[in-house]
mmCIF file of C-alpha atoms in Angstrom:
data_model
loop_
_atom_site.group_PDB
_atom_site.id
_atom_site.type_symbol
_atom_site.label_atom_id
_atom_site.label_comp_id
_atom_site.label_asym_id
_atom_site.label_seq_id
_atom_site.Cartn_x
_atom_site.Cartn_y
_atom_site.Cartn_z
ATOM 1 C CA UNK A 1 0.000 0.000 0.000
ATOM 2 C CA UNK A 2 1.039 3.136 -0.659
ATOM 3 C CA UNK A 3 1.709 6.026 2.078
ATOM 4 C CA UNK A 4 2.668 9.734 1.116
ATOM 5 C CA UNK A 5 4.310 11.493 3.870
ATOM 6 C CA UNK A 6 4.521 14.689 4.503
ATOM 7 C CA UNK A 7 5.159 17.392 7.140
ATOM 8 C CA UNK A 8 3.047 20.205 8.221
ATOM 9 C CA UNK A 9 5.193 23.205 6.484
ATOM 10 C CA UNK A 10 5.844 21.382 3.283
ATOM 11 C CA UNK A 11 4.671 23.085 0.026
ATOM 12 C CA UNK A 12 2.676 20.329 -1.973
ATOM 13 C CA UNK A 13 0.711 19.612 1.362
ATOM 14 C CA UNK A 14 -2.296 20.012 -0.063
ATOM 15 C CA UNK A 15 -1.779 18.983 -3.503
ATOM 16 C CA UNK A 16 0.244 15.610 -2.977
ATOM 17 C CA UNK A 17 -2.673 13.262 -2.059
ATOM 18 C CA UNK A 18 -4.190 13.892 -5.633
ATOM 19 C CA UNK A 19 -1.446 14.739 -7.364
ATOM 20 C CA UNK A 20 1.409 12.151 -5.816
ATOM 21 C CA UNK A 21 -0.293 9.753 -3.635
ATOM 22 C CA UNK A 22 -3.732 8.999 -6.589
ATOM 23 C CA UNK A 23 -0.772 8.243 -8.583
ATOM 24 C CA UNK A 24 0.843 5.186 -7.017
ATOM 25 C CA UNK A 25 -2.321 3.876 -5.818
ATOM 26 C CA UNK A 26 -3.323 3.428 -9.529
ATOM 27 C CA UNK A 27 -0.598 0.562 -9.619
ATOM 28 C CA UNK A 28 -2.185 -2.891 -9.804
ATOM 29 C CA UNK A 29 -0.381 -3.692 -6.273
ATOM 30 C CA UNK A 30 -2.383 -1.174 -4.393
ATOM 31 C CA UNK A 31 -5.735 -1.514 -6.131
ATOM 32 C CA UNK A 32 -6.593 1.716 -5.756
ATOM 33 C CA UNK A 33 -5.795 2.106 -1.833
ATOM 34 C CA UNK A 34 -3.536 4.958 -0.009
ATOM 35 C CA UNK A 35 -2.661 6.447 2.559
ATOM 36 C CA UNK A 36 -1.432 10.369 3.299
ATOM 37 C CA UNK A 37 0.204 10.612 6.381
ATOM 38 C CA UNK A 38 0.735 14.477 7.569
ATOM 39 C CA UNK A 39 3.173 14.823 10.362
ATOM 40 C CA UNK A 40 2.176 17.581 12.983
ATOM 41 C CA UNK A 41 4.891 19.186 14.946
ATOM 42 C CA UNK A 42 2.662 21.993 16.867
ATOM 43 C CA UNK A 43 1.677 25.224 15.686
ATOM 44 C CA UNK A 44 5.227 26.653 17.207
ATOM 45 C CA UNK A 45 7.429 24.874 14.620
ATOM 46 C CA UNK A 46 10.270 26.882 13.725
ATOM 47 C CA UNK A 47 10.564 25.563 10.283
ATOM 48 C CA UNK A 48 9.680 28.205 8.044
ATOM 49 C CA UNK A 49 6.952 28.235 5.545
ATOM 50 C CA UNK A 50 7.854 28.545 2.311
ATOM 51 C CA UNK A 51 7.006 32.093 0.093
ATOM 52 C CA UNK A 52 4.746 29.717 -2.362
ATOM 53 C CA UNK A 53 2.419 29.233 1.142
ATOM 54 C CA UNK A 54 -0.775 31.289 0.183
ATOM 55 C CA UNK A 55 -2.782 29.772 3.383
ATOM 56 C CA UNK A 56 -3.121 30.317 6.706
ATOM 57 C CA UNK A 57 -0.994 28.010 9.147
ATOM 58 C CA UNK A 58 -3.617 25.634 11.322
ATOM 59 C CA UNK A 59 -3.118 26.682 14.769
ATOM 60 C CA UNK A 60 -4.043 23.330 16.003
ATOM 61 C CA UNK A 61 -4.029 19.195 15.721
ATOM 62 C CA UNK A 62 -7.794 18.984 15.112
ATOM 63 C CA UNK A 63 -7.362 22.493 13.014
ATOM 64 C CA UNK A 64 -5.036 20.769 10.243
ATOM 65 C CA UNK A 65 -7.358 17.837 10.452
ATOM 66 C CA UNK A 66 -10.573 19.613 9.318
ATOM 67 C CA UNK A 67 -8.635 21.384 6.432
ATOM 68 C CA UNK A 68 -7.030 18.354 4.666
ATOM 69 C CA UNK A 69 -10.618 16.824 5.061
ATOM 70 C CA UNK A 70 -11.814 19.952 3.565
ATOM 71 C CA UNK A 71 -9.141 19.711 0.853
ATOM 72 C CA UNK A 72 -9.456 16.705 -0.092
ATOM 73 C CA UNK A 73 -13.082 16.238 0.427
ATOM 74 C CA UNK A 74 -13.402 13.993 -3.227
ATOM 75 C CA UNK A 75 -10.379 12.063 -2.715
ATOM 76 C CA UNK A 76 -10.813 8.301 -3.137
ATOM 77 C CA UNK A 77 -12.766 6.714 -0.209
ATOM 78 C CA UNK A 78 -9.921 3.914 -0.582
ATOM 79 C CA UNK A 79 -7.410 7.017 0.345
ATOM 80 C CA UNK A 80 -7.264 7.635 4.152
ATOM 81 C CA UNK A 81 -5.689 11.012 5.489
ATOM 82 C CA UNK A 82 -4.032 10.658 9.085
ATOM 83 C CA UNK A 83 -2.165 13.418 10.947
ATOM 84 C CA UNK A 84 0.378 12.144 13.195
ATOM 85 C CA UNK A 85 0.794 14.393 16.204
ATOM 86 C CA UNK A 86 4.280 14.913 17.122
ATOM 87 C CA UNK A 87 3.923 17.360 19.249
ATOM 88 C CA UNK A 88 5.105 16.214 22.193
#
């Protein structure tokens, strides 16, 4: 099965789970299935977002939860989205 991983600041965030992840799941191995895994670090990351960011920074765990589900709303129902809370 395929798993796209990303972290919280990274630029293709919300593009990669349609246009990376829909990709490998296409392969006859995965028949169809996927799974984008967002890494959370806290909304007082020091990593800095990059100038191609154009939205606001989720200021919380359940925050960058609702967004990607809101992003992605028409993904594949055989693609899961899971945020990893690192946090702590």
């Amino acid at each position: 099965m395929p798993i796209e991983i990303k972290g919280q600041w990274h630029t293709d965030l919300w593009s990669a789970a349609i246009d990376q992840l829909q990709n490998y799941s296409t392969d006859y191995h995965a028949n169809g299935f996927g799974v984008y895994l967002v890494l959370w670090f806290g909304n007082k990351t020091t990593s800095k977002l990059p100038k191609a960011w154009k939205r606001k920074r989720p200021q919380s765990l359940q925050e960058m939860k609702n967004k990607l589900n809101e992003c992605y709303k028409d993904i594949s129902d055989k693609t899961k989205i899971f945020v990893l809370d690192l946090s702590k």
